[in-house]
């Protein structure tokens, strides 16, 4: 009988600790959500950066921002670097 009483006490302590842990986690999630909500409101107030157009290199096919493009002479072709522009010119026999 003594063992049964101790088992019930241990079980009650384990259940109580699990509930306490669950409550702590719930409070932490609520606090994080509240803080994320306030930072989201601040982010909404911040200016939004413009989306830059992406282009594809005529030599290797990689996509990159248009502001980084190297343009071919007398053509609308764009390249990711000067070396690829020169390689393309050699391949085409333009040089």
PDB file of N, CA and C in Angstrom:
ATOM      1  N   UNK A   1       0.814  -1.199   0.000  1.00  0.00           N
ATOM      2  CA  UNK A   1       0.000   0.000   0.000  1.00  0.00           C
ATOM      3  C   UNK A   1       0.856   1.261   0.000  1.00  0.00           C
ATOM      4  N   UNK A   2       1.965   1.178   0.720  1.00  0.00           N
ATOM      5  CA  UNK A   2       2.869   2.304   0.810  1.00  0.00           C
ATOM      6  C   UNK A   2       3.428   2.653  -0.579  1.00  0.00           C
ATOM      7  N   UNK A   3       3.771   1.639  -1.361  1.00  0.00           N
ATOM      8  CA  UNK A   3       4.323   1.835  -2.705  1.00  0.00           C
ATOM      9  C   UNK A   3       3.288   2.490  -3.607  1.00  0.00           C
ATOM     10  N   UNK A   4       2.047   2.106  -3.485  1.00  0.00           N
ATOM     11  CA  UNK A   4       0.978   2.691  -4.298  1.00  0.00           C
ATOM     12  C   UNK A   4       0.832   4.185  -4.011  1.00  0.00           C
ATOM     13  N   UNK A   5       0.912   4.583  -2.774  1.00  0.00           N
ATOM     14  CA  UNK A   5       0.810   6.005  -2.411  1.00  0.00           C
ATOM     15  C   UNK A   5       1.982   6.774  -3.016  1.00  0.00           C
ATOM     16  N   UNK A   6       3.189   6.219  -2.941  1.00  0.00           N
ATOM     17  CA  UNK A   6       4.350   6.884  -3.517  1.00  0.00           C
ATOM     18  C   UNK A   6       4.245   6.984  -5.046  1.00  0.00           C
ATOM     19  N   UNK A   7       3.704   5.959  -5.666  1.00  0.00           N
ATOM     20  CA  UNK A   7       3.514   6.013  -7.119  1.00  0.00           C
ATOM     21  C   UNK A   7       2.534   7.111  -7.519  1.00  0.00           C
ATOM     22  N   UNK A   8       1.470   7.258  -6.760  1.00  0.00           N
ATOM     23  CA  UNK A   8       0.483   8.314  -7.032  1.00  0.00           C
ATOM     24  C   UNK A   8       1.114   9.681  -6.847  1.00  0.00           C
ATOM     25  N   UNK A   9       1.932   9.850  -5.817  1.00  0.00           N
ATOM     26  CA  UNK A   9       2.591  11.137  -5.571  1.00  0.00           C
ATOM     27  C   UNK A   9       3.563  11.458  -6.709  1.00  0.00           C
ATOM     28  N   UNK A  10       4.361  10.480  -7.127  1.00  0.00           N
ATOM     29  CA  UNK A  10       5.307  10.690  -8.229  1.00  0.00           C
ATOM     30  C   UNK A  10       4.551  11.016  -9.508  1.00  0.00           C
ATOM     31  N   UNK A  11       3.477  10.295  -9.776  1.00  0.00           N
ATOM     32  CA  UNK A  11       2.668  10.559 -10.972  1.00  0.00           C
ATOM     33  C   UNK A  11       2.114  11.989 -10.948  1.00  0.00           C
ATOM     34  N   UNK A  12       1.624  12.440  -9.790  1.00  0.00           N
ATOM     35  CA  UNK A  12       1.065  13.787  -9.661  1.00  0.00           C
ATOM     36  C   UNK A  12       2.145  14.845  -9.911  1.00  0.00           C
ATOM     37  N   UNK A  13       3.348  14.616  -9.407  1.00  0.00           N
ATOM     38  CA  UNK A  13       4.440  15.563  -9.618  1.00  0.00           C
ATOM     39  C   UNK A  13       4.819  15.617 -11.102  1.00  0.00           C
ATOM     40  N   UNK A  14       4.875  14.481 -11.757  1.00  0.00           N
ATOM     41  CA  UNK A  14       5.219  14.443 -13.182  1.00  0.00           C
ATOM     42  C   UNK A  14       4.164  15.179 -14.004  1.00  0.00           C
ATOM     43  N   UNK A  15       2.900  14.940 -13.716  1.00  0.00           N
ATOM     44  CA  UNK A  15       1.817  15.620 -14.437  1.00  0.00           C
ATOM     45  C   UNK A  15       1.893  17.126 -14.202  1.00  0.00           C
ATOM     46  N   UNK A  16       2.129  17.522 -12.955  1.00  0.00           N
ATOM     47  CA  UNK A  16       2.218  18.947 -12.637  1.00  0.00           C
ATOM     48  C   UNK A  16       3.382  19.592 -13.380  1.00  0.00           C
ATOM     49  N   UNK A  17       4.538  18.922 -13.466  1.00  0.00           N
ATOM     50  CA  UNK A  17       5.706  19.479 -14.153  1.00  0.00           C
ATOM     51  C   UNK A  17       5.459  19.578 -15.661  1.00  0.00           C
ATOM     52  N   UNK A  18       4.765  18.609 -16.235  1.00  0.00           N
ATOM     53  CA  UNK A  18       4.455  18.665 -17.660  1.00  0.00           C
ATOM     54  C   UNK A  18       3.536  19.835 -17.975  1.00  0.00           C
ATOM     55  N   UNK A  19       2.546  20.056 -17.137  1.00  0.00           N
ATOM     56  CA  UNK A  19       1.633  21.191 -17.352  1.00  0.00           C
ATOM     57  C   UNK A  19       2.364  22.523 -17.200  1.00  0.00           C
ATOM     58  N   UNK A  20       3.253  22.596 -16.225  1.00  0.00           N
ATOM     59  CA  UNK A  20       4.017  23.829 -16.024  1.00  0.00           C
ATOM     60  C   UNK A  20       4.895  24.110 -17.236  1.00  0.00           C
ATOM     61  N   UNK A  21       5.517  23.071 -17.768  1.00  0.00           N
ATOM     62  CA  UNK A  21       6.362  23.219 -18.954  1.00  0.00           C
ATOM     63  C   UNK A  21       5.540  23.680 -20.153  1.00  0.00           C
ATOM     64  N   UNK A  22       4.366  23.081 -20.322  1.00  0.00           N
ATOM     65  CA  UNK A  22       3.487  23.446 -21.432  1.00  0.00           C
ATOM     66  C   UNK A  22       3.062  24.912 -21.325  1.00  0.00           C
ATOM     67  N   UNK A  23       2.744  25.368 -20.109  1.00  0.00           N
ATOM     68  CA  UNK A  23       2.351  26.762 -19.908  1.00  0.00           C
ATOM     69  C   UNK A  23       3.507  27.711 -20.209  1.00  0.00           C
ATOM     70  N   UNK A  24       4.718  27.352 -19.806  1.00  0.00           N
ATOM     71  CA  UNK A  24       5.874  28.196 -20.093  1.00  0.00           C
ATOM     72  C   UNK A  24       6.109  28.315 -21.596  1.00  0.00           C
ATOM     73  N   UNK A  25       5.994  27.212 -22.302  1.00  0.00           N
ATOM     74  CA  UNK A  25       6.168  27.247 -23.756  1.00  0.00           C
ATOM     75  C   UNK A  25       5.097  28.087 -24.431  1.00  0.00           C
ATOM     76  N   UNK A  26       3.858  27.960 -23.967  1.00  0.00           N
ATOM     77  CA  UNK A  26       2.760  28.737 -24.540  1.00  0.00           C
ATOM     78  C   UNK A  26       2.999  30.223 -24.322  1.00  0.00           C
ATOM     79  N   UNK A  27       3.428  30.604 -23.114  1.00  0.00           N
ATOM     80  CA  UNK A  27       3.695  32.018 -22.826  1.00  0.00           C
ATOM     81  C   UNK A  27       4.843  32.545 -23.674  1.00  0.00           C
ATOM     82  N   UNK A  28       5.867  31.729 -23.869  1.00  0.00           N
ATOM     83  CA  UNK A  28       7.001  32.148 -24.691  1.00  0.00           C
ATOM     84  C   UNK A  28       6.563  32.361 -26.142  1.00  0.00           C
ATOM     85  N   UNK A  29       5.719  31.462 -26.664  1.00  0.00           N
ATOM     86  CA  UNK A  29       5.209  31.624 -28.037  1.00  0.00           C
ATOM     87  C   UNK A  29       4.360  32.874 -28.163  1.00  0.00           C
ATOM     88  N   UNK A  30       3.530  33.140 -27.164  1.00  0.00           N
ATOM     89  CA  UNK A  30       2.683  34.340 -27.207  1.00  0.00           C
ATOM     90  C   UNK A  30       3.539  35.598 -27.182  1.00  0.00           C
ATOM     91  N   UNK A  31       4.580  35.603 -26.351  1.00  0.00           N
ATOM     92  CA  UNK A  31       5.461  36.766 -26.280  1.00  0.00           C
ATOM     93  C   UNK A  31       6.203  36.966 -27.600  1.00  0.00           C
ATOM     94  N   UNK A  32       6.655  35.866 -28.203  1.00  0.00           N
ATOM     95  CA  UNK A  32       7.353  35.966 -29.485  1.00  0.00           C
ATOM     96  C   UNK A  32       6.409  36.462 -30.573  1.00  0.00           C
ATOM     97  N   UNK A  33       5.174  35.973 -30.563  1.00  0.00           N
ATOM     98  CA  UNK A  33       4.195  36.406 -31.564  1.00  0.00           C
ATOM     99  C   UNK A  33       3.865  37.884 -31.378  1.00  0.00           C
ATOM    100  N   UNK A  34       3.763  38.317 -30.143  1.00  0.00           N
ATOM    101  CA  UNK A  34       3.468  39.721 -29.868  1.00  0.00           C
ATOM    102  C   UNK A  34       4.615  40.602 -30.344  1.00  0.00           C
ATOM    103  N   UNK A  35       5.847  40.171 -30.096  1.00  0.00           N
ATOM    104  CA  UNK A  35       6.999  40.945 -30.530  1.00  0.00           C
ATOM    105  C   UNK A  35       7.116  40.932 -32.050  1.00  0.00           C
ATOM    106  N   UNK A  36       6.823  39.809 -32.673  1.00  0.00           N
ATOM    107  CA  UNK A  36       6.864  39.733 -34.134  1.00  0.00           C
ATOM    108  C   UNK A  36       5.794  40.633 -34.740  1.00  0.00           C
ATOM    109  N   UNK A  37       4.654  40.710 -34.093  1.00  0.00           N
ATOM    110  CA  UNK A  37       3.586  41.585 -34.572  1.00  0.00           C
ATOM    111  C   UNK A  37       3.991  43.037 -34.529  1.00  0.00           C
ATOM    112  N   UNK A  38       4.680  43.451 -33.473  1.00  0.00           N
ATOM    113  CA  UNK A  38       5.101  44.840 -33.367  1.00  0.00           C
ATOM    114  C   UNK A  38       6.225  45.135 -34.354  1.00  0.00           C
ATOM    115  N   UNK A  39       7.115  44.168 -34.602  1.00  0.00           N
ATOM    116  CA  UNK A  39       8.175  44.395 -35.585  1.00  0.00           C
ATOM    117  C   UNK A  39       7.606  44.365 -37.000  1.00  0.00           C
ATOM    118  N   UNK A  40       6.541  43.583 -37.211  1.00  0.00           N
ATOM    119  CA  UNK A  40       5.898  43.552 -38.529  1.00  0.00           C
ATOM    120  C   UNK A  40       5.242  44.901 -38.813  1.00  0.00           C
ATOM    121  N   UNK A  41       4.678  45.520 -37.795  1.00  0.00           N
ATOM    122  CA  UNK A  41       4.085  46.834 -37.975  1.00  0.00           C
ATOM    123  C   UNK A  41       5.161  47.850 -38.311  1.00  0.00           C
ATOM    124  N   UNK A  42       6.328  47.726 -37.682  1.00  0.00           N
ATOM    125  CA  UNK A  42       7.433  48.629 -37.980  1.00  0.00           C
ATOM    126  C   UNK A  42       7.942  48.388 -39.400  1.00  0.00           C
ATOM    127  N   UNK A  43       7.964  47.129 -39.822  1.00  0.00           N
ATOM    128  CA  UNK A  43       8.410  46.815 -41.173  1.00  0.00           C
ATOM    129  C   UNK A  43       7.436  47.350 -42.211  1.00  0.00           C
ATOM    130  N   UNK A  44       6.146  47.359 -41.901  1.00  0.00           N
ATOM    131  CA  UNK A  44       5.159  47.907 -42.816  1.00  0.00           C
ATOM    132  C   UNK A  44       5.379  49.399 -43.016  1.00  0.00           C
ATOM    133  N   UNK A  45       5.838  50.070 -41.981  1.00  0.00           N
ATOM    134  CA  UNK A  45       6.069  51.503 -42.067  1.00  0.00           C
ATOM    135  C   UNK A  45       7.347  51.819 -42.836  1.00  0.00           C
ATOM    136  N   UNK A  46       8.301  50.883 -42.887  1.00  0.00           N
ATOM    137  CA  UNK A  46       9.564  51.109 -43.582  1.00  0.00           C
ATOM    138  C   UNK A  46       9.334  51.108 -45.091  1.00  0.00           C
ATOM    139  N   UNK A  47      10.131  51.894 -45.822  1.00  0.00           N
ATOM    140  CA  UNK A  47       9.966  51.912 -47.278  1.00  0.00           C
ATOM    141  C   UNK A  47      10.348  50.566 -47.884  1.00  0.00           C
ATOM    142  N   UNK A  48       9.634  50.193 -48.923  1.00  0.00           N
ATOM    143  CA  UNK A  48       9.861  48.919 -49.588  1.00  0.00           C
ATOM    144  C   UNK A  48      10.873  49.128 -50.708  1.00  0.00           C
ATOM    145  N   UNK A  49      11.889  48.282 -50.763  1.00  0.00           N
ATOM    146  CA  UNK A  49      12.899  48.380 -51.815  1.00  0.00           C
ATOM    147  C   UNK A  49      12.290  47.938 -53.149  1.00  0.00           C
ATOM    148  N   UNK A  50      12.729  48.572 -54.206  1.00  0.00           N
ATOM    149  CA  UNK A  50      12.213  48.209 -55.523  1.00  0.00           C
ATOM    150  C   UNK A  50      12.745  46.846 -55.936  1.00  0.00           C
ATOM    151  N   UNK A  51      11.947  46.118 -56.671  1.00  0.00           N
ATOM    152  CA  UNK A  51      12.359  44.819 -57.184  1.00  0.00           C
ATOM    153  C   UNK A  51      13.108  45.055 -58.481  1.00  0.00           C
ATOM    154  N   UNK A  52      14.304  44.505 -58.562  1.00  0.00           N
ATOM    155  CA  UNK A  52      15.142  44.727 -59.734  1.00  0.00           C
ATOM    156  C   UNK A  52      14.900  43.635 -60.774  1.00  0.00           C
ATOM    157  N   UNK A  53      14.905  44.031 -62.018  1.00  0.00           N
ATOM    158  CA  UNK A  53      14.696  43.091 -63.116  1.00  0.00           C
ATOM    159  C   UNK A  53      15.913  42.177 -63.255  1.00  0.00           C
ATOM    160  N   UNK A  54      15.658  40.903 -63.530  1.00  0.00           N
ATOM    161  CA  UNK A  54      16.719  39.924 -63.731  1.00  0.00           C
ATOM    162  C   UNK A  54      16.884  39.684 -65.229  1.00  0.00           C
ATOM    163  N   UNK A  55      18.134  39.486 -65.648  1.00  0.00           N
ATOM    164  CA  UNK A  55      18.437  39.183 -67.047  1.00  0.00           C
ATOM    165  C   UNK A  55      19.288  37.923 -67.092  1.00  0.00           C
ATOM    166  N   UNK A  56      19.433  37.345 -68.296  1.00  0.00           N
ATOM    167  CA  UNK A  56      20.170  36.109 -68.468  1.00  0.00           C
ATOM    168  C   UNK A  56      21.401  36.343 -69.335  1.00  0.00           C
ATOM    169  N   UNK A  57      22.542  35.809 -68.894  1.00  0.00           N
ATOM    170  CA  UNK A  57      23.784  35.937 -69.653  1.00  0.00           C
ATOM    171  C   UNK A  57      23.651  35.162 -70.965  1.00  0.00           C
ATOM    172  N   UNK A  58      24.031  35.803 -72.078  1.00  0.00           N
ATOM    173  CA  UNK A  58      23.942  35.164 -73.389  1.00  0.00           C
ATOM    174  C   UNK A  58      24.988  34.062 -73.549  1.00  0.00           C
ATOM    175  N   UNK A  59      26.038  34.063 -72.741  1.00  0.00           N
ATOM    176  CA  UNK A  59      27.100  33.063 -72.860  1.00  0.00           C
ATOM    177  C   UNK A  59      26.841  31.843 -71.972  1.00  0.00           C
ATOM    178  N   UNK A  60      26.613  32.072 -70.671  1.00  0.00           N
ATOM    179  CA  UNK A  60      26.509  30.936 -69.743  1.00  0.00           C
ATOM    180  C   UNK A  60      25.084  30.646 -69.277  1.00  0.00           C
ATOM    181  N   UNK A  61      24.165  31.589 -69.452  1.00  0.00           N
ATOM    182  CA  UNK A  61      22.773  31.356 -69.103  1.00  0.00           C
ATOM    183  C   UNK A  61      22.404  31.672 -67.670  1.00  0.00           C
ATOM    184  N   UNK A  62      23.343  32.175 -66.881  1.00  0.00           N
ATOM    185  CA  UNK A  62      23.045  32.499 -65.485  1.00  0.00           C
ATOM    186  C   UNK A  62      22.160  33.745 -65.413  1.00  0.00           C
ATOM    187  N   UNK A  63      21.265  33.777 -64.435  1.00  0.00           N
ATOM    188  CA  UNK A  63      20.407  34.950 -64.222  1.00  0.00           C
ATOM    189  C   UNK A  63      21.044  35.839 -63.163  1.00  0.00           C
ATOM    190  N   UNK A  64      20.979  37.162 -63.364  1.00  0.00           N
ATOM    191  CA  UNK A  64      21.583  38.119 -62.447  1.00  0.00           C
ATOM    192  C   UNK A  64      20.851  39.453 -62.590  1.00  0.00           C
ATOM    193  N   UNK A  65      21.048  40.385 -61.635  1.00  0.00           N
ATOM    194  CA  UNK A  65      20.356  41.682 -61.703  1.00  0.00           C
ATOM    195  C   UNK A  65      20.815  42.501 -62.914  1.00  0.00           C
ATOM    196  N   UNK A  66      19.884  43.221 -63.479  1.00  0.00           N
ATOM    197  CA  UNK A  66      20.161  44.007 -64.682  1.00  0.00           C
ATOM    198  C   UNK A  66      21.225  45.075 -64.429  1.00  0.00           C
ATOM    199  N   UNK A  67      21.298  45.569 -63.199  1.00  0.00           N
ATOM    200  CA  UNK A  67      22.275  46.616 -62.895  1.00  0.00           C
ATOM    201  C   UNK A  67      23.713  46.101 -62.985  1.00  0.00           C
ATOM    202  N   UNK A  68      23.923  44.792 -62.914  1.00  0.00           N
ATOM    203  CA  UNK A  68      25.258  44.205 -62.984  1.00  0.00           C
ATOM    204  C   UNK A  68      25.609  43.732 -64.397  1.00  0.00           C
ATOM    205  N   UNK A  69      24.734  43.959 -65.352  1.00  0.00           N
ATOM    206  CA  UNK A  69      24.917  43.431 -66.702  1.00  0.00           C
ATOM    207  C   UNK A  69      26.001  44.192 -67.466  1.00  0.00           C
ATOM    208  N   UNK A  70      26.710  43.439 -68.305  1.00  0.00           N
ATOM    209  CA  UNK A  70      27.668  44.009 -69.252  1.00  0.00           C
ATOM    210  C   UNK A  70      27.021  43.853 -70.620  1.00  0.00           C
ATOM    211  N   UNK A  71      26.818  44.979 -71.315  1.00  0.00           N
ATOM    212  CA  UNK A  71      26.106  44.936 -72.591  1.00  0.00           C
ATOM    213  C   UNK A  71      27.090  44.831 -73.750  1.00  0.00           C
ATOM    214  N   UNK A  72      26.692  44.079 -74.767  1.00  0.00           N
ATOM    215  CA  UNK A  72      27.512  43.929 -75.973  1.00  0.00           C
ATOM    216  C   UNK A  72      27.407  45.190 -76.813  1.00  0.00           C
ATOM    217  N   UNK A  73      28.489  45.470 -77.527  1.00  0.00           N
ATOM    218  CA  UNK A  73      28.495  46.660 -78.392  1.00  0.00           C
ATOM    219  C   UNK A  73      27.531  46.460 -79.554  1.00  0.00           C
ATOM    220  N   UNK A  74      26.656  47.428 -79.770  1.00  0.00           N
ATOM    221  CA  UNK A  74      25.742  47.389 -80.902  1.00  0.00           C
ATOM    222  C   UNK A  74      24.728  46.265 -80.850  1.00  0.00           C
ATOM    223  N   UNK A  75      24.457  45.742 -79.673  1.00  0.00           N
ATOM    224  CA  UNK A  75      23.519  44.642 -79.545  1.00  0.00           C
ATOM    225  C   UNK A  75      22.759  44.778 -78.222  1.00  0.00           C
ATOM    226  N   UNK A  76      21.646  44.096 -78.146  1.00  0.00           N
ATOM    227  CA  UNK A  76      20.883  44.111 -76.909  1.00  0.00           C
ATOM    228  C   UNK A  76      21.254  42.939 -76.000  1.00  0.00           C
ATOM    229  N   UNK A  77      22.257  42.142 -76.417  1.00  0.00           N
ATOM    230  CA  UNK A  77      22.686  41.007 -75.606  1.00  0.00           C
ATOM    231  C   UNK A  77      23.360  41.498 -74.328  1.00  0.00           C
ATOM    232  N   UNK A  78      23.110  40.763 -73.243  1.00  0.00           N
ATOM    233  CA  UNK A  78      23.748  41.108 -71.971  1.00  0.00           C
ATOM    234  C   UNK A  78      24.555  39.911 -71.476  1.00  0.00           C
ATOM    235  N   UNK A  79      25.606  40.221 -70.727  1.00  0.00           N
ATOM    236  CA  UNK A  79      26.504  39.196 -70.207  1.00  0.00           C
ATOM    237  C   UNK A  79      26.758  39.453 -68.723  1.00  0.00           C
ATOM    238  N   UNK A  80      27.149  38.384 -68.027  1.00  0.00           N
ATOM    239  CA  UNK A  80      27.371  38.512 -66.584  1.00  0.00           C
ATOM    240  C   UNK A  80      28.730  39.128 -66.276  1.00  0.00           C
ATOM    241  N   UNK A  81      29.667  39.058 -67.219  1.00  0.00           N
ATOM    242  CA  UNK A  81      30.990  39.640 -66.991  1.00  0.00           C
ATOM    243  C   UNK A  81      31.628  39.999 -68.333  1.00  0.00           C
ATOM    244  N   UNK A  82      32.697  40.769 -68.249  1.00  0.00           N
ATOM    245  CA  UNK A  82      33.409  41.194 -69.451  1.00  0.00           C
ATOM    246  C   UNK A  82      33.998  39.988 -70.190  1.00  0.00           C
ATOM    247  N   UNK A  83      34.482  39.006 -69.449  1.00  0.00           N
ATOM    248  CA  UNK A  83      35.080  37.817 -70.062  1.00  0.00           C
ATOM    249  C   UNK A  83      34.071  37.071 -70.932  1.00  0.00           C
ATOM    250  N   UNK A  84      32.847  36.937 -70.471  1.00  0.00           N
ATOM    251  CA  UNK A  84      31.828  36.234 -71.259  1.00  0.00           C
ATOM    252  C   UNK A  84      31.445  37.049 -72.491  1.00  0.00           C
ATOM    253  N   UNK A  85      31.469  38.355 -72.381  1.00  0.00           N
ATOM    254  CA  UNK A  85      31.183  39.190 -73.550  1.00  0.00           C
ATOM    255  C   UNK A  85      32.252  38.969 -74.613  1.00  0.00           C
ATOM    256  N   UNK A  86      33.513  38.913 -74.179  1.00  0.00           N
ATOM    257  CA  UNK A  86      34.611  38.702 -75.112  1.00  0.00           C
ATOM    258  C   UNK A  86      34.578  37.291 -75.703  1.00  0.00           C
ATOM    259  N   UNK A  87      34.253  36.287 -74.881  1.00  0.00           N
ATOM    260  CA  UNK A  87      34.143  34.918 -75.388  1.00  0.00           C
ATOM    261  C   UNK A  87      33.048  34.805 -76.441  1.00  0.00           C
ATOM    262  N   UNK A  88      31.933  35.464 -76.179  1.00  0.00           N
ATOM    263  CA  UNK A  88      30.837  35.437 -77.138  1.00  0.00           C
ATOM    264  C   UNK A  88      31.242  36.111 -78.455  1.00  0.00           C
ATOM    265  N   UNK A  89      31.986  37.219 -78.331  1.00  0.00           N
ATOM    266  CA  UNK A  89      32.444  37.915 -79.531  1.00  0.00           C
ATOM    267  C   UNK A  89      33.414  37.033 -80.330  1.00  0.00           C
ATOM    268  N   UNK A  90      34.292  36.292 -79.641  1.00  0.00           N
ATOM    269  CA  UNK A  90      35.223  35.397 -80.327  1.00  0.00           C
ATOM    270  C   UNK A  90      34.480  34.260 -81.008  1.00  0.00           C
ATOM    271  N   UNK A  91      33.496  33.685 -80.311  1.00  0.00           N
ATOM    272  CA  UNK A  91      32.706  32.592 -80.878  1.00  0.00           C
ATOM    273  C   UNK A  91      31.940  33.048 -82.111  1.00  0.00           C
ATOM    274  N   UNK A  92      31.460  34.271 -82.076  1.00  0.00           N
ATOM    275  CA  UNK A  92      30.661  34.780 -83.190  1.00  0.00           C
ATOM    276  C   UNK A  92      31.551  35.329 -84.304  1.00  0.00           C
ATOM    277  N   UNK A  93      32.849  35.495 -84.032  1.00  0.00           N
ATOM    278  CA  UNK A  93      33.762  36.024 -85.044  1.00  0.00           C
ATOM    279  C   UNK A  93      33.627  37.515 -85.243  1.00  0.00           C
ATOM    280  N   UNK A  94      33.130  38.208 -84.236  1.00  0.00           N
ATOM    281  CA  UNK A  94      32.896  39.654 -84.340  1.00  0.00           C
ATOM    282  C   UNK A  94      34.179  40.418 -84.142  1.00  0.00           C
ATOM    283  N   UNK A  95      35.026  39.972 -83.306  1.00  0.00           N
ATOM    284  CA  UNK A  95      36.222  40.700 -82.937  1.00  0.00           C
ATOM    285  C   UNK A  95      37.151  40.832 -84.057  1.00  0.00           C
TER     286      UNK A  95
END
